[in-house]
Every structure is written in structure tokens, then in C-alpha cells.
PDB file of C-alpha atoms in Angstrom:
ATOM      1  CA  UNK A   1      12.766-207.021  28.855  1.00 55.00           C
ATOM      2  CA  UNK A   2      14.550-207.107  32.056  1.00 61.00           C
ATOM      3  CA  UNK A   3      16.815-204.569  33.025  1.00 71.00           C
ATOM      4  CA  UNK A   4      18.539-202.687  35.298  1.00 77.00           C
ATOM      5  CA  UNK A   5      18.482-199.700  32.719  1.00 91.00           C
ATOM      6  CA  UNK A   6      15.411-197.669  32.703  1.00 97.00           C
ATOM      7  CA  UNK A   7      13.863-196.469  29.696  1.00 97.00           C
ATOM      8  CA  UNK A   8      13.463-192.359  29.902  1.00 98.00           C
ATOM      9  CA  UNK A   9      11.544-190.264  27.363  1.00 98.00           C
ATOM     10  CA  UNK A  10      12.716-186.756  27.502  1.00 97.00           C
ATOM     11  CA  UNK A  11      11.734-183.538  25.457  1.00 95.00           C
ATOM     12  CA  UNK A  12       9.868-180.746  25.610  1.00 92.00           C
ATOM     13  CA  UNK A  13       5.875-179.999  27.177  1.00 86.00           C
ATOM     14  CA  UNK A  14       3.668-181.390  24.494  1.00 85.00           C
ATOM     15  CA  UNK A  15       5.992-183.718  22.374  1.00 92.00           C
ATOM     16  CA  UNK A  16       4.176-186.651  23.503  1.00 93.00           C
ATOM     17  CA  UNK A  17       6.673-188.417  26.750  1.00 96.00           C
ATOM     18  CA  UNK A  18       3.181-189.230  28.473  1.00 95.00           C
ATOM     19  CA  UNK A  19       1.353-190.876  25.568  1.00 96.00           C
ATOM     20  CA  UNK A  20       4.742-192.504  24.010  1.00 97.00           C
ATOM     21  CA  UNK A  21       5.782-193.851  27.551  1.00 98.00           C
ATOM     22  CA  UNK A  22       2.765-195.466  28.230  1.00 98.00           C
ATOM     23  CA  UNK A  23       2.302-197.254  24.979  1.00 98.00           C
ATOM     24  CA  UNK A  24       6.078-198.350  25.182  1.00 97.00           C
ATOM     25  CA  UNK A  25       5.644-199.809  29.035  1.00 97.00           C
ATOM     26  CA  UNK A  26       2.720-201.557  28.006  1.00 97.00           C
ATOM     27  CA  UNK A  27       4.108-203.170  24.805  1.00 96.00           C
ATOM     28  CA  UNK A  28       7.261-204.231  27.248  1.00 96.00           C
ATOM     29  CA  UNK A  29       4.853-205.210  30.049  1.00 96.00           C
ATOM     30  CA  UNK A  30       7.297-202.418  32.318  1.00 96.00           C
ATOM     31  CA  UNK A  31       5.801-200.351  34.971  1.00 97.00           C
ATOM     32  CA  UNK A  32       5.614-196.961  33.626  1.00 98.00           C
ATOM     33  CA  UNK A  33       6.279-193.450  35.852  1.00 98.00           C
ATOM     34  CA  UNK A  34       4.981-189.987  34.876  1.00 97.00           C
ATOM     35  CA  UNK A  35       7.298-187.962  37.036  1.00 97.00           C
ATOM     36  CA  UNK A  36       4.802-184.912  36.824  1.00 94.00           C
ATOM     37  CA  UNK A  37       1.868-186.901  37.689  1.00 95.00           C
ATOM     38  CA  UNK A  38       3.639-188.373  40.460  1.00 97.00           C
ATOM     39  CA  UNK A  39       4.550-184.956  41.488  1.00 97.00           C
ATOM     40  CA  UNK A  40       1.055-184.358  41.415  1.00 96.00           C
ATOM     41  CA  UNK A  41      -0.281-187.325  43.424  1.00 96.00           C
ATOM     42  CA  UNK A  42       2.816-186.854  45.679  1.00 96.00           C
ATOM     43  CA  UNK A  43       1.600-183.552  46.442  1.00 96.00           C
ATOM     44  CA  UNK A  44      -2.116-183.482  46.009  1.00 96.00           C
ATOM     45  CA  UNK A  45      -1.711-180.764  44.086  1.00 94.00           C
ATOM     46  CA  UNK A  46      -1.460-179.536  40.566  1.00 92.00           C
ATOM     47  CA  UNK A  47       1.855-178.565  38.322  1.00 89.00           C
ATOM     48  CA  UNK A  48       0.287-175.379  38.090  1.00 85.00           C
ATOM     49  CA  UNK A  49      -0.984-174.564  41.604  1.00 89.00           C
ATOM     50  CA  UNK A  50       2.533-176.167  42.569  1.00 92.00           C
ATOM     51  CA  UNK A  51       4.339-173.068  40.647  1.00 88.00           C
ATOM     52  CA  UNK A  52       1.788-170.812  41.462  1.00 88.00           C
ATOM     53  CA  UNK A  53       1.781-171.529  45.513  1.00 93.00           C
ATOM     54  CA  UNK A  54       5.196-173.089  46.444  1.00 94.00           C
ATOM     55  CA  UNK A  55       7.346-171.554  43.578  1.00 91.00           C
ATOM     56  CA  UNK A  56       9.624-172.552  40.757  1.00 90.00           C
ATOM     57  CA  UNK A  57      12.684-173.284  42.662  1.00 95.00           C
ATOM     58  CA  UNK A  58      10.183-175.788  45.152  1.00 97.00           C
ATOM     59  CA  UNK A  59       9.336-177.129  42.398  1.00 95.00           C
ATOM     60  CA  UNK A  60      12.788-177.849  40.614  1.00 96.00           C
ATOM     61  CA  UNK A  61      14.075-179.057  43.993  1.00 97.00           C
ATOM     62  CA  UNK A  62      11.020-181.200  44.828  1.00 97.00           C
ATOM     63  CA  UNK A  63      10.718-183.079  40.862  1.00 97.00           C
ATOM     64  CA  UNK A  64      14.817-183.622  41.386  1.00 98.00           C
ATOM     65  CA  UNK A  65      14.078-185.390  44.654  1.00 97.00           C
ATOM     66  CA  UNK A  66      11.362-187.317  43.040  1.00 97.00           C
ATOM     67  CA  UNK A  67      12.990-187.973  39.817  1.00 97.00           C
ATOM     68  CA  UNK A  68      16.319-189.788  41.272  1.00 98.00           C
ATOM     69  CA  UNK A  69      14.214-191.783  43.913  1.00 96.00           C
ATOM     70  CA  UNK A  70      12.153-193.330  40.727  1.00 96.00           C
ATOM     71  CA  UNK A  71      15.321-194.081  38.956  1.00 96.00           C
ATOM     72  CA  UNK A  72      16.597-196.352  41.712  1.00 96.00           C
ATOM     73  CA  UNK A  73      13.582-198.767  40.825  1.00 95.00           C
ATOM     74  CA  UNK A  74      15.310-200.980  38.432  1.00 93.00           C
ATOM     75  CA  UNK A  75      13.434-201.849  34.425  1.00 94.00           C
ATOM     76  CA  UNK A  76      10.868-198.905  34.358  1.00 97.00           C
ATOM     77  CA  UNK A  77       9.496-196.470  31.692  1.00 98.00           C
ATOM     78  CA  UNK A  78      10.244-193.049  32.887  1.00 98.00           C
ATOM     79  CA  UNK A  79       8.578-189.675  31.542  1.00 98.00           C
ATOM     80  CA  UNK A  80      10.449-186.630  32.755  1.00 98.00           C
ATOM     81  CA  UNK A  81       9.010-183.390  33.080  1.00 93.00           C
ATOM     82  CA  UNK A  82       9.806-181.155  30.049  1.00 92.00           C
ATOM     83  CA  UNK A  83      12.555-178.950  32.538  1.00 93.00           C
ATOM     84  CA  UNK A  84      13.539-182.208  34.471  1.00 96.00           C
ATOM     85  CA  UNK A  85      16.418-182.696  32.019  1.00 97.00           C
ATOM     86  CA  UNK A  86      17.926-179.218  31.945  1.00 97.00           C
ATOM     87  CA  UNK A  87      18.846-180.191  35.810  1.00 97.00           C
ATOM     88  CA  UNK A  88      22.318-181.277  35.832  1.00 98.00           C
ATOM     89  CA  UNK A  89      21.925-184.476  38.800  1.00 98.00           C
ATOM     90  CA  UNK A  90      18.641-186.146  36.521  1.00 98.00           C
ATOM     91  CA  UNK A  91      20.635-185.475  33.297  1.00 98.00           C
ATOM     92  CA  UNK A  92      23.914-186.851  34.691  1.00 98.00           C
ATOM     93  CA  UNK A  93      21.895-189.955  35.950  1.00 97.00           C
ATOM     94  CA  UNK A  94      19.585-190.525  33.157  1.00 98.00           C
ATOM     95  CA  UNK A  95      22.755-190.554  30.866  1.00 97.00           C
ATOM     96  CA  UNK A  96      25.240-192.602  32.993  1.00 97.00           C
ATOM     97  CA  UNK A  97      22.599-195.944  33.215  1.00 96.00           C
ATOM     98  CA  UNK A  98      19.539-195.883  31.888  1.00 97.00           C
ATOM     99  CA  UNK A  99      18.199-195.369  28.074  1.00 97.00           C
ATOM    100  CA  UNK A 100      17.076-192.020  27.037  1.00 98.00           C
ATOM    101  CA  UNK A 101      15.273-190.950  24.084  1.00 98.00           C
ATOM    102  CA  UNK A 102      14.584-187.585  23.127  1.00 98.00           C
ATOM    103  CA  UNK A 103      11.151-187.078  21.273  1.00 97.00           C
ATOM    104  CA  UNK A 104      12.111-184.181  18.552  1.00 96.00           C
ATOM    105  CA  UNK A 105       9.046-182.449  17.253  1.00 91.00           C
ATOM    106  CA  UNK A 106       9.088-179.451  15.050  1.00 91.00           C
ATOM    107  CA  UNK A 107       8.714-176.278  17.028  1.00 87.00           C
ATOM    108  CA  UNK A 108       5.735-174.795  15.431  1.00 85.00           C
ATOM    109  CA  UNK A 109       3.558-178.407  16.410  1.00 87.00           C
ATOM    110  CA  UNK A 110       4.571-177.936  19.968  1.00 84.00           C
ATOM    111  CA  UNK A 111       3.550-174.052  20.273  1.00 83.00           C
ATOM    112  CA  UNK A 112       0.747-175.044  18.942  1.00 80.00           C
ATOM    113  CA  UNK A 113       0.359-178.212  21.347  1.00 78.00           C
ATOM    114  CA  UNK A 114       1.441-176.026  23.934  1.00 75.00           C
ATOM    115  CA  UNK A 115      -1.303-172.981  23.469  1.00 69.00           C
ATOM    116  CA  UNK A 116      -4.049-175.865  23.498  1.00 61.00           C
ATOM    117  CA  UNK A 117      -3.248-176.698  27.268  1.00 60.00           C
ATOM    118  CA  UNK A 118      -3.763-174.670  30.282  1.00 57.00           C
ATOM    119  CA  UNK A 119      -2.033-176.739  32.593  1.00 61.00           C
ATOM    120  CA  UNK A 120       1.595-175.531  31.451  1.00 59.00           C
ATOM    121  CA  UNK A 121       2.934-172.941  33.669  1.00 56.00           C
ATOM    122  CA  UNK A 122       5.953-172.003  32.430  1.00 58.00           C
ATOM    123  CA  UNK A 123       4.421-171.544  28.728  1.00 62.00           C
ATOM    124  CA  UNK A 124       1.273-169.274  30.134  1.00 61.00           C
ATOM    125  CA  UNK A 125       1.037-165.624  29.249  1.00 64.00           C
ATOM    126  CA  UNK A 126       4.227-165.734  27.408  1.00 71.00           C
ATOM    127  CA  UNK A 127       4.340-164.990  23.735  1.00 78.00           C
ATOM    128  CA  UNK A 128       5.269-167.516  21.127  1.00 80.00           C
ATOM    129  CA  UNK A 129       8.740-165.698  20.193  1.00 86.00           C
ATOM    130  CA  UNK A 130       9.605-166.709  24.019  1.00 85.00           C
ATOM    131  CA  UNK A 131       8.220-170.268  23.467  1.00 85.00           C
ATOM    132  CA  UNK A 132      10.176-170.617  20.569  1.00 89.00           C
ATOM    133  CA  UNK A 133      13.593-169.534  22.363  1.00 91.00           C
ATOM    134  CA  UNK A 134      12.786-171.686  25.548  1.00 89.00           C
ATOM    135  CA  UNK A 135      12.660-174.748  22.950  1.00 89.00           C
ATOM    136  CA  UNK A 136      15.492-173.959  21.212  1.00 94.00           C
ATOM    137  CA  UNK A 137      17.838-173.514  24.519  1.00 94.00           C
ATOM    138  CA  UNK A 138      16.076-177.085  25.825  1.00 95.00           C
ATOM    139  CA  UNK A 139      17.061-178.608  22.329  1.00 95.00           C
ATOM    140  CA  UNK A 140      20.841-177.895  23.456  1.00 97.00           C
ATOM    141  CA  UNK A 141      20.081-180.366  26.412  1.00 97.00           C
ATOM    142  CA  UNK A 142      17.652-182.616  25.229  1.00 97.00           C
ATOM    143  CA  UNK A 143      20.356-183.144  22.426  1.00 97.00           C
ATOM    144  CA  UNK A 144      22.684-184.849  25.138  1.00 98.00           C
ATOM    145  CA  UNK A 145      20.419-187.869  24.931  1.00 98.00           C
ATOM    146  CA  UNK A 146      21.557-191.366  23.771  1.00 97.00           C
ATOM    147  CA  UNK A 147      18.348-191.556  21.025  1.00 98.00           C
ATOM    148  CA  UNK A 148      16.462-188.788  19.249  1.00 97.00           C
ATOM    149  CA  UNK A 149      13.299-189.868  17.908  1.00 97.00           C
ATOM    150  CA  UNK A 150      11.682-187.504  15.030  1.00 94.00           C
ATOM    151  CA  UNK A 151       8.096-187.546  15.711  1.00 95.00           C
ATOM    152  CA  UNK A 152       7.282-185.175  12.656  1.00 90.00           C
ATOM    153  CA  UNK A 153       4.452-187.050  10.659  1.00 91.00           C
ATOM    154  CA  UNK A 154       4.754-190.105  12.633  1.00 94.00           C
ATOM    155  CA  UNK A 155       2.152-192.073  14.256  1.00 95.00           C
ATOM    156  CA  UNK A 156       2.234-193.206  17.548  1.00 96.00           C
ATOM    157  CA  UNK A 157       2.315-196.391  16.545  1.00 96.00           C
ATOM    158  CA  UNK A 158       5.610-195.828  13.996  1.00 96.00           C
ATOM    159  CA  UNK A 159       7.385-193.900  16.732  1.00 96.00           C
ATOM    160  CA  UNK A 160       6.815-196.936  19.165  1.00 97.00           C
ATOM    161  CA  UNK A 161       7.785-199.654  17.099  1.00 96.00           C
ATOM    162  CA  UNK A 162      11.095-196.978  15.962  1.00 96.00           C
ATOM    163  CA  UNK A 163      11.511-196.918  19.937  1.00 97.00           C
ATOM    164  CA  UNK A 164      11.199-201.040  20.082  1.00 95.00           C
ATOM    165  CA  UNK A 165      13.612-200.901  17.280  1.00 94.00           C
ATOM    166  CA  UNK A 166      16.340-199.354  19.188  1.00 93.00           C
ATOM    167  CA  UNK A 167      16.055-201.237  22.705  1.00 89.00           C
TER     168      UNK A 167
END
């Protein structure tokens, strides 16, 4: 598949845009882009130590920057970051010409997918009732996108093919 339309997996930390994106660029023999790991190599530094040295707004200013200059490169696999589509330039671009599929998981998998992993600033020290209210005002975003992909009792595989399915 040749396109000028890139393929962007959106949702929130832990529903799987890393592990899904991959498998999908390599099954369509497309380049595939982390955007937070190529925040990270960008920077030399980890998400976290970004937050916890430059700031959330650095951040948020530095992954917008990053995200748009990755979708001018034409017939990619993109995975945002799980706050990259709450910013109104990605989601506006990401909507207007590329595919986007939201991976839906049930809340209570990702707060526990979430707890498991250190390396999630925004979801550290905070309690689950806050988790749960930060997914359910990204679900009122990530609902904007052209496909929503339940993930609940799904393998990889199924949600893959289900992803093949659609393109």
C-alpha cells in the first residue's frame, strides 16, 4: 500500500499504539514512527525526565513540532503519544488526510496497564479515580477519529487483521 495518507493509531498510554503500529507497518511493509520514541531519540532524553526537567508545556510544544514534521512524510504508520491528539493542530491534521484509528480498551485494563509502567508521567502519583477521569475526557477526543478499534479480548493478531480489514 502506497499512499499519501498515513496510517495513525491514537488512544490512550497503554492501549497498545506501539505494539499495534508496528505489527501493522510490518504486515504493509510501511515505515513505522513512534512519535514518543522519536521524542526521545530527538532529545536524548526520556518522556519522563523530559516532563520532569523541561516541563509539560515544552513538552506539548516540542511532540506538536515533531508530530506535524512526521506527517509530511507521505505512506507511514504513525503512533501518537497518548495527549498528542487532545492538541487541536495534530488532531486537525491527522483527521483532514491521513487514517486514524482509535484503539478503545476498557478503562479498568488500562489503569491497570498503566500502574505496571513507570515511565508514564502524567499517570504517576495520581490515584486511579483521576486516571479514570483523564480517560474518560481523552475518550471525548479520541472519539473524533475516523476508526475505533475495540481491543477488549482481542489478540493482537485479530485487532491487526480488523485494522487490515478497514484500509
Amino acid at each position: 500500500m502506497k499512499s499519501d495518507r498515513n496510517i495513525v493509531f491514537l488512544g490512550m498510554m497503554g492501549s497498545g499504539k506501539t505494539s499495534i503500529g508496528f505489527l501493522v507497518s510490518k504486515k504493509l511493509k510501511l515505515d513505522f514512527y513512534d512519535v514518543d520514541h522519536y521524542i526521545e531519540n530527538k532529545l536524548k532524553m526520556k518522556i519522563s525526565n523530559i516532563f520532569e526537567n523541561k516541563g509539560e508545556k515544552f513538552f506539548r510544544e516540542y511532540e506538536e513540532k515533531i508530530t506535524l514534521e512526521l506527517m509530511k512524510i507521505k505512506g507511514i504508520v504513525v503512533s501518537l503519544g497518548g495527549g498528542a491528539f487532545l492538541n487541536k493542530n495534530i488532531r486537525n491534521e491527522v483527521l483532514k488526510n491521513h487514517i486514524s484509528f482509535w484503539l478503545k480498551t476498557k478503562d479498568d485494563i488500562l489503569i491497570q496497564r498503566i500502574r505496571k509502567s513507570a515511565k508514564r508521567p502524567l499517570a504517576y502519583n495520581v490515584s486511579n479515580s483521576d486516571l479514570q477521569n483523564m480517560i474518560k475526557n481523552r475518550n471525548k477526543y479520541y472519539a473524533k477519529a475516523q476508526n475505533k478499534i475495540d481491543c477488549h479480548n482481542k489478540t493482537k493478531k485479530e485487532i491487526v487483521d480488523r485494522i487490515l480489514d478497514i484500509i
